[in-house]
PDB file of C-alpha atoms and ligand atoms in Angstrom:
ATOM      1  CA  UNK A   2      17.384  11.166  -8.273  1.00 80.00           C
ATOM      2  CA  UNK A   3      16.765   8.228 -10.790  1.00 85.00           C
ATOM      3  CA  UNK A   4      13.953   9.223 -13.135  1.00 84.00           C
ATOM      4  CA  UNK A   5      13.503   5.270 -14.386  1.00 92.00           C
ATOM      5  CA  UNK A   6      13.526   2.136 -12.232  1.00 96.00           C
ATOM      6  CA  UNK A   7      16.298   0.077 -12.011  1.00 95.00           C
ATOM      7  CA  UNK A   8      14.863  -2.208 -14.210  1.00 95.00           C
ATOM      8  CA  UNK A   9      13.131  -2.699 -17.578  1.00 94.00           C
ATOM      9  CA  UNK A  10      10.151  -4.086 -18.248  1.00 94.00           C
ATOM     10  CA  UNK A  11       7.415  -3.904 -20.667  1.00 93.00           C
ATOM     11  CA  UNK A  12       3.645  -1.966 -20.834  1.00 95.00           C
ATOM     12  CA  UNK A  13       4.674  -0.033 -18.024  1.00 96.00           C
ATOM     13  CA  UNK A  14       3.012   3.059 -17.584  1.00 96.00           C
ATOM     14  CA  UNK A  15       5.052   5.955 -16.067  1.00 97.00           C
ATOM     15  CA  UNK A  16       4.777   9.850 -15.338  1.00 97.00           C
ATOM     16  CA  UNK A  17       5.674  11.973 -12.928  1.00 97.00           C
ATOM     17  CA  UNK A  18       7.347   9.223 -10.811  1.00 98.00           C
ATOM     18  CA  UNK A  19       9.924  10.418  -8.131  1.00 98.00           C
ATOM     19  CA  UNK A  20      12.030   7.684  -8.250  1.00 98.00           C
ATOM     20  CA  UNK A  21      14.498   6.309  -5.059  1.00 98.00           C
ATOM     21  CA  UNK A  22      17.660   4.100  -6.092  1.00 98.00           C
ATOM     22  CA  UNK A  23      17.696   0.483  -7.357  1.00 98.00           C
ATOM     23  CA  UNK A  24      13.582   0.926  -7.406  1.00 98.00           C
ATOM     24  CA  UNK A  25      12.039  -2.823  -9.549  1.00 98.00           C
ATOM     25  CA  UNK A  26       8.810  -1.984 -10.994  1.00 98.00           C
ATOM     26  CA  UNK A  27       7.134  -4.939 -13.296  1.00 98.00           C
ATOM     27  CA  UNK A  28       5.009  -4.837 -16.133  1.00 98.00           C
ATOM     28  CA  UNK A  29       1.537  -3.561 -16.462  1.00 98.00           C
ATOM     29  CA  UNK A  30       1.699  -0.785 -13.648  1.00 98.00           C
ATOM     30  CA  UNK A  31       0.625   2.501 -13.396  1.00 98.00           C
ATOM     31  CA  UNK A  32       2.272   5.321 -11.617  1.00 98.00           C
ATOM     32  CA  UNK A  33       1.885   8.803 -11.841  1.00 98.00           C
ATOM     33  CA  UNK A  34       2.793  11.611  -9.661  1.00 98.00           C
ATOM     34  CA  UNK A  35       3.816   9.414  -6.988  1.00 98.00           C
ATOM     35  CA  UNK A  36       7.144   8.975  -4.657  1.00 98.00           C
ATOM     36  CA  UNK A  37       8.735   5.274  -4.316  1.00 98.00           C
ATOM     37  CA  UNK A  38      11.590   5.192  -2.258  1.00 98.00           C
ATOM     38  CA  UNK A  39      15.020   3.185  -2.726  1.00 98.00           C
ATOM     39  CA  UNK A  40      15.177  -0.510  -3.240  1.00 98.00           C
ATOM     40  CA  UNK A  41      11.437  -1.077  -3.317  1.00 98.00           C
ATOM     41  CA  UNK A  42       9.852  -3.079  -5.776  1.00 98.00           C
ATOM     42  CA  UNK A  43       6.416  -2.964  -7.209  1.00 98.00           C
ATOM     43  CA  UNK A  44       4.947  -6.012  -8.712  1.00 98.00           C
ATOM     44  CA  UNK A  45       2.820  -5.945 -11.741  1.00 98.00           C
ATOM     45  CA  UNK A  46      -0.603  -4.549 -12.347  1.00 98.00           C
ATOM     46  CA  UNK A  47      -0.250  -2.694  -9.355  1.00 98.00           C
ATOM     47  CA  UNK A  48      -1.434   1.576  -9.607  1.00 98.00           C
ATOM     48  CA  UNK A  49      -0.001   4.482  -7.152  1.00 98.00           C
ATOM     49  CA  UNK A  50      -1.951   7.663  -8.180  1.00 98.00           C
ATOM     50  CA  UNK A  51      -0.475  10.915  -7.768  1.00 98.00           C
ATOM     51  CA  UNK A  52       0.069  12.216  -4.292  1.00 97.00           C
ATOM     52  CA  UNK A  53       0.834   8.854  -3.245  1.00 98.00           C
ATOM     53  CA  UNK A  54       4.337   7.988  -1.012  1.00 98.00           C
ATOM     54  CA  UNK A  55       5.849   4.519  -1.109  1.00 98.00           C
ATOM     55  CA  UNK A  56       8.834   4.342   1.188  1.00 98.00           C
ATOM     56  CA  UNK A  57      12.204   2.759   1.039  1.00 98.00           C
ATOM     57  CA  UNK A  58      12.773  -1.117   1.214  1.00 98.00           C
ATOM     58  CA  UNK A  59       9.125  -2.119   0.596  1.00 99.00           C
ATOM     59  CA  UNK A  60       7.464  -4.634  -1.503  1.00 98.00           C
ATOM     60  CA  UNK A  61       4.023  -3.774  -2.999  1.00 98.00           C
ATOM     61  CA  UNK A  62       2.519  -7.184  -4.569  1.00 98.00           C
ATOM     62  CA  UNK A  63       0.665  -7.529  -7.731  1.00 98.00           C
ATOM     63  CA  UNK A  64      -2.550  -6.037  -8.452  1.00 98.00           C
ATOM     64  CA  UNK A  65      -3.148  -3.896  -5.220  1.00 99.00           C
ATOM     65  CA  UNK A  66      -4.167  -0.303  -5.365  1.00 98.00           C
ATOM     66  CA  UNK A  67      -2.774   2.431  -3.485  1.00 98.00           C
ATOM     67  CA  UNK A  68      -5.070   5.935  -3.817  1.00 98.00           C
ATOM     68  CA  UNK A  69      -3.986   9.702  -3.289  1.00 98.00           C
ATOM     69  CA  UNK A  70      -3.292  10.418   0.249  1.00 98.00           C
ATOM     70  CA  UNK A  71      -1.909   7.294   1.437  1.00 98.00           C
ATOM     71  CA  UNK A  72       1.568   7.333   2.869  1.00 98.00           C
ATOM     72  CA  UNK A  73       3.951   4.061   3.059  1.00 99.00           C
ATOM     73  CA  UNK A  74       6.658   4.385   5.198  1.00 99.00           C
ATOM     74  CA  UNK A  75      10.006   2.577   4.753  1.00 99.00           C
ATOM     75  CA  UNK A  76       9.989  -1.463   5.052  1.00 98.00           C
ATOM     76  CA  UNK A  77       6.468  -2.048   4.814  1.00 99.00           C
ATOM     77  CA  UNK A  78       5.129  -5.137   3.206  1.00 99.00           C
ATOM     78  CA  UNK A  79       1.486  -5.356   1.150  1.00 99.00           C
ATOM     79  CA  UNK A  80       0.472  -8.468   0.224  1.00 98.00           C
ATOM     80  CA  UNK A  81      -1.652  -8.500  -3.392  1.00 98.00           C
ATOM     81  CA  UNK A  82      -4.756  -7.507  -4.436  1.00 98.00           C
ATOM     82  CA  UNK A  83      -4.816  -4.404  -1.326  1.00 99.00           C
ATOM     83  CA  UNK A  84      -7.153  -2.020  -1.903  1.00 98.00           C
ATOM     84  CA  UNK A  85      -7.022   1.752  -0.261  1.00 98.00           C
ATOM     85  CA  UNK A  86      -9.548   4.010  -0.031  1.00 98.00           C
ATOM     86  CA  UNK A  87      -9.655   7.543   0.177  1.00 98.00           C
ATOM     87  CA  UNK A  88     -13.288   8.440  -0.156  1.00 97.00           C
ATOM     88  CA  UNK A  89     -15.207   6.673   2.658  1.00 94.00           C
ATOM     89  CA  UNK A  90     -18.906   7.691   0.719  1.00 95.00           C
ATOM     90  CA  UNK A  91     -17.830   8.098  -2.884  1.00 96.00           C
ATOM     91  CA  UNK A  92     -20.571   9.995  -4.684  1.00 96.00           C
ATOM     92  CA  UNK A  93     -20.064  10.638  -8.838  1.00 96.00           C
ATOM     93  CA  UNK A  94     -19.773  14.391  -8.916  1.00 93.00           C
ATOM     94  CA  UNK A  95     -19.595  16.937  -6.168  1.00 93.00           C
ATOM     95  CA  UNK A  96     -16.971  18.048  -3.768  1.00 93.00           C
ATOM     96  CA  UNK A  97     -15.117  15.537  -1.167  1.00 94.00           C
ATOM     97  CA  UNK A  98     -12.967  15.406   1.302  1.00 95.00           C
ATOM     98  CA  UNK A  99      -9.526  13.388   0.940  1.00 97.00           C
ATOM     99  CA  UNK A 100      -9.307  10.844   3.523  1.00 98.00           C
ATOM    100  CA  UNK A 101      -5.201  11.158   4.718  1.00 98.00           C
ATOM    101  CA  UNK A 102      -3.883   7.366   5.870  1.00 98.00           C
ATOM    102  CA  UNK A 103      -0.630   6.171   6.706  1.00 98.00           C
ATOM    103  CA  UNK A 104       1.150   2.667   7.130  1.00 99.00           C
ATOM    104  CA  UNK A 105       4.122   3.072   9.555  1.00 99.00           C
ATOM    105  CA  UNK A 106       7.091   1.497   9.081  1.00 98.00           C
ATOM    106  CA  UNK A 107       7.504  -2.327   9.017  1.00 98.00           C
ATOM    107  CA  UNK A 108       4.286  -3.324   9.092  1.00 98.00           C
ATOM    108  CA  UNK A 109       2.452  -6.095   6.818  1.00 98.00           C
ATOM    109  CA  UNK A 110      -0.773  -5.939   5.100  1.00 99.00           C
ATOM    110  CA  UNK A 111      -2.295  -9.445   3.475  1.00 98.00           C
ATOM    111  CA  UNK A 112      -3.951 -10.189   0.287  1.00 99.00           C
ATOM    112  CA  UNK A 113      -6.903  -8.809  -0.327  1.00 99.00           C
ATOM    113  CA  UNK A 114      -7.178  -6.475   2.350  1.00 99.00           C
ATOM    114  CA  UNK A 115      -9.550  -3.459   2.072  1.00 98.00           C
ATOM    115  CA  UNK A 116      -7.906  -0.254   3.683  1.00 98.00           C
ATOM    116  CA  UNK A 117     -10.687   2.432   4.608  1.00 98.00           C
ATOM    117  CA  UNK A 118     -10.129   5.913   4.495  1.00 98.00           C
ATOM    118  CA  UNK A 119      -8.779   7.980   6.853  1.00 98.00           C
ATOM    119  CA  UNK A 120      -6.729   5.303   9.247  1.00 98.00           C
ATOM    120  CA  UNK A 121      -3.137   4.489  10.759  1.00 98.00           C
ATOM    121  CA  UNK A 122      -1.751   1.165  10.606  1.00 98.00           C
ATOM    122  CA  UNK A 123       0.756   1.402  13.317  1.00 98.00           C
ATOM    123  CA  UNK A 124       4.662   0.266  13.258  1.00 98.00           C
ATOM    124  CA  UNK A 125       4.931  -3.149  12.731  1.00 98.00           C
ATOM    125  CA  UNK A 126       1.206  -3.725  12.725  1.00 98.00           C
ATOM    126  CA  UNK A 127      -0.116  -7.090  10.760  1.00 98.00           C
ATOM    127  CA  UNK A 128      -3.350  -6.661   8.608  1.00 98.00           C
ATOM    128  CA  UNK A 129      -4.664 -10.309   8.168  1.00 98.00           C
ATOM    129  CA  UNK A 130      -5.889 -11.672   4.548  1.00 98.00           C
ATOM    130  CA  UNK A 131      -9.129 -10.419   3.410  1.00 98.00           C
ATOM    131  CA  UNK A 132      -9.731  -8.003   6.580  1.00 98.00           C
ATOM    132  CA  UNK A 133     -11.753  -4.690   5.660  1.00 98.00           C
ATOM    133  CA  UNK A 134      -9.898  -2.158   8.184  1.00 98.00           C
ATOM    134  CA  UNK A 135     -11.802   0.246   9.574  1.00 98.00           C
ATOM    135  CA  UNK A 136     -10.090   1.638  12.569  1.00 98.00           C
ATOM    136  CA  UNK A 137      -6.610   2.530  13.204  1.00 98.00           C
ATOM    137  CA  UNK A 138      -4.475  -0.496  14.100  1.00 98.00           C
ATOM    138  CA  UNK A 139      -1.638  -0.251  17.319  1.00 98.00           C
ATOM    139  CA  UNK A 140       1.486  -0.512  16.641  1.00 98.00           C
ATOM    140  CA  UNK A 141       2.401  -4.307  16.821  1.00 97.00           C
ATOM    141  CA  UNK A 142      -1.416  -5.346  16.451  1.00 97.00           C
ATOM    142  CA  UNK A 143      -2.791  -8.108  14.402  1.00 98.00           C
ATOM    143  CA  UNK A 144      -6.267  -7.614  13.376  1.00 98.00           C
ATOM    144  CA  UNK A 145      -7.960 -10.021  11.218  1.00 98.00           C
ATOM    145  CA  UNK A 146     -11.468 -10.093   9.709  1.00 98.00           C
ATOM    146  CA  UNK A 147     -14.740  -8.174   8.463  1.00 98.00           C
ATOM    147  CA  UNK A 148     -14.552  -5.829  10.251  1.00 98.00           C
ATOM    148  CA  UNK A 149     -11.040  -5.991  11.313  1.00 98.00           C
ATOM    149  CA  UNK A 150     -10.770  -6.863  15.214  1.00 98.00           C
ATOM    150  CA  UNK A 151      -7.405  -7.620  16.962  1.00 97.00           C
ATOM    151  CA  UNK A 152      -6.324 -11.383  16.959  1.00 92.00           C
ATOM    152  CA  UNK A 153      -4.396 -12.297  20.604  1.00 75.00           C
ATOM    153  CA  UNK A 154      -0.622 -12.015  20.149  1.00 67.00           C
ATOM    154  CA  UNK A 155       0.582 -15.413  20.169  1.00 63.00           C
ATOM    155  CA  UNK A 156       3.824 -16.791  22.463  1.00 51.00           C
ATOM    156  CA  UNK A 157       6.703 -17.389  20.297  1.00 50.00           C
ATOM    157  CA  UNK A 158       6.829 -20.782  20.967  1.00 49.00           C
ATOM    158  CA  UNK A 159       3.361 -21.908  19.715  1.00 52.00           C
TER     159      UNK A 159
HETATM  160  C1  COA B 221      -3.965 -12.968  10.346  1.00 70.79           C
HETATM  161  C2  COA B 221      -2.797 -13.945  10.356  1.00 70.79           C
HETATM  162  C3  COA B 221      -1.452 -13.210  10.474  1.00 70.79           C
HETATM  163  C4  COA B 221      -3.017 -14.827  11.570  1.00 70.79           C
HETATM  164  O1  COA B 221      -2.039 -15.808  11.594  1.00 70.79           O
HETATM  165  P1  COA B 221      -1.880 -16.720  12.931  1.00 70.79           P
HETATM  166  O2  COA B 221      -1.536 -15.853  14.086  1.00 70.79           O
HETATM  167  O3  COA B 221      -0.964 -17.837  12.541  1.00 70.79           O
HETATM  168  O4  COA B 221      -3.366 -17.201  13.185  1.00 70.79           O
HETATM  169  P2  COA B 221      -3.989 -18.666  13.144  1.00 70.79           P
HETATM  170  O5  COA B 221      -3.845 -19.256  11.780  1.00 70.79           O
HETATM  171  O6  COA B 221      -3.484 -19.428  14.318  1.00 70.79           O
HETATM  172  O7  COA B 221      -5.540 -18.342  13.367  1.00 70.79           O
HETATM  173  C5  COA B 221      -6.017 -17.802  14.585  1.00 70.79           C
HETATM  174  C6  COA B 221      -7.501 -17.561  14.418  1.00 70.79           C
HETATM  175  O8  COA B 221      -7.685 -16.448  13.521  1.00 70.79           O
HETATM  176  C7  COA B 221      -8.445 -16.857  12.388  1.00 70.79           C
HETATM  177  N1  COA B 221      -7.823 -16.202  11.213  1.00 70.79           N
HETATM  178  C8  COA B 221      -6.560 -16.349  10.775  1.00 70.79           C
HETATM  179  N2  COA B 221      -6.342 -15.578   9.711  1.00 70.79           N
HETATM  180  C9  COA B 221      -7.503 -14.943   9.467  1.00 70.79           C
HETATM  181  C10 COA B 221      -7.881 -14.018   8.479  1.00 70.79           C
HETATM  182  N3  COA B 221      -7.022 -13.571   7.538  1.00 70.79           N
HETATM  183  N4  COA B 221      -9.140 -13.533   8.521  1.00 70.79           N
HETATM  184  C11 COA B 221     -10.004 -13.969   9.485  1.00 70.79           C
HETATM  185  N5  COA B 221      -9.699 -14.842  10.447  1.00 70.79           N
HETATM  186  C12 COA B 221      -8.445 -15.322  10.428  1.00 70.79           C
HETATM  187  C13 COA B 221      -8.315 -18.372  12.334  1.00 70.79           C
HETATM  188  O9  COA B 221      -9.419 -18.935  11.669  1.00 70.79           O
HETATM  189  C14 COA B 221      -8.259 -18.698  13.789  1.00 70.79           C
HETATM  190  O10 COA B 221      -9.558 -18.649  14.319  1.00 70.79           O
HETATM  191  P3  COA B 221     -10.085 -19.813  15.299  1.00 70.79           P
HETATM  192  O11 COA B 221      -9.178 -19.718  16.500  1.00 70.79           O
HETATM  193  O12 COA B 221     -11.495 -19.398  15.571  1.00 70.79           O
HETATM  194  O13 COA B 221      -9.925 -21.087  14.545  1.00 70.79           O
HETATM  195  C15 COA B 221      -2.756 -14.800   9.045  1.00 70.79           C
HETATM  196  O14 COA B 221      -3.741 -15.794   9.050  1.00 70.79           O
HETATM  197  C16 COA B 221      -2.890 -13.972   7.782  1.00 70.79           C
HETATM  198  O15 COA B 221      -3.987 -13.668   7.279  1.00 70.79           O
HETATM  199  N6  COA B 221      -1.723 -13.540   7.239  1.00 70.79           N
HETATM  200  C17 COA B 221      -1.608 -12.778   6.015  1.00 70.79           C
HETATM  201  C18 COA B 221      -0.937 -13.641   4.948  1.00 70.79           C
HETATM  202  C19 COA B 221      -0.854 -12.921   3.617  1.00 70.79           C
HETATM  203  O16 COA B 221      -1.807 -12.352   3.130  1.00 70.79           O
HETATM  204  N7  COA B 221       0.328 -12.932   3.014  1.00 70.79           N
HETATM  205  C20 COA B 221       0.538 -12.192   1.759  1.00 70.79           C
HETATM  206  C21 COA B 221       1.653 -12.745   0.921  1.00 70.79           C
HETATM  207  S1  COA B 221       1.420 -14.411   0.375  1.00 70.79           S
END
């Protein structure tokens, strides 16, 4: 197993990373302790923080944030600026509880898209721009919006 990306590039910051094959990672990340599985690439000022899984054959955007606990599967897209949450009432001190989510495989999530804590994004599920997600999505849904509601699946031909 690769313990560098595939690449180089500067002002990256990188510990603990279980690398896949042919992984791209871009400038002015952050990873540490995380998994990122073949062939993805990461764009820059994105962070994975330890305990994090990134599958195979994904692209993570610039500047989007992906927390402890939150599992990628293989082929998933997420757009920029995606924010995930673990903590669902973030307090400074005290104990709390690690909200688990996952994103199956092959599904999309837009820019800017808030992820709550705690959720499943379903296979080939599509998180619309901007949406704050707050339920689990079906697989092959397209929710949209604050909060995120299901948009009608669309014919092919319109
Ligand atoms: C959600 C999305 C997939 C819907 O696409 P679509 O099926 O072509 O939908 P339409 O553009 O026909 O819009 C359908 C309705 O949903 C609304 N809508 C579309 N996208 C929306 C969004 N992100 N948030 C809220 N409402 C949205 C439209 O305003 C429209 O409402 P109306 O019927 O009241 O006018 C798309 O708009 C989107 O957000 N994609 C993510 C793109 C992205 O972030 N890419 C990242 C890399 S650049």
């Amino acid at each position: 197993m690769p313990e560098r990306p595939a690449n180089q590039a500067d002002h990256r910051l990188i510990d603990e990373v279980e690398f896949g094959e042919d992984v791209v990672v871009y400038s002015f990340t952050n990873l540490y302790g995380c998994r990122i599985g073949d062939r993805t690439r990461i764009g820059p000022f994105v962070e994975i923080q330890r305990g994090a899984t990134v599958g195979a054959d994904c692209k993570i955007q610039s500047h989007t944030f992906v927390c402890d606990g939150v599992t990628i599967e293989d082929d998933v897209f997420v757009g920029h600026g995606v924010m995930f949450v673990n903590d669902n009432r973030p307090r400074t001190g005290g104990e709390w509880e690690l909200l688990p989510t996952v994103v199956e495989r092959g599904a999309s999530i837009g820019s800017g898209a808030v992820i709550l804590g705690g959720l499943r994004i379903g296979m080939g599920a599509l998180v619309g721009a901007g949406a704050v997600v707050t339920r689990d999505v079906a697989r092959g849904e397209t929710v949209a919006g604050v909060p995120a509601r299901a948009l009608p699946a669309r014919a092919a031909s319109e």
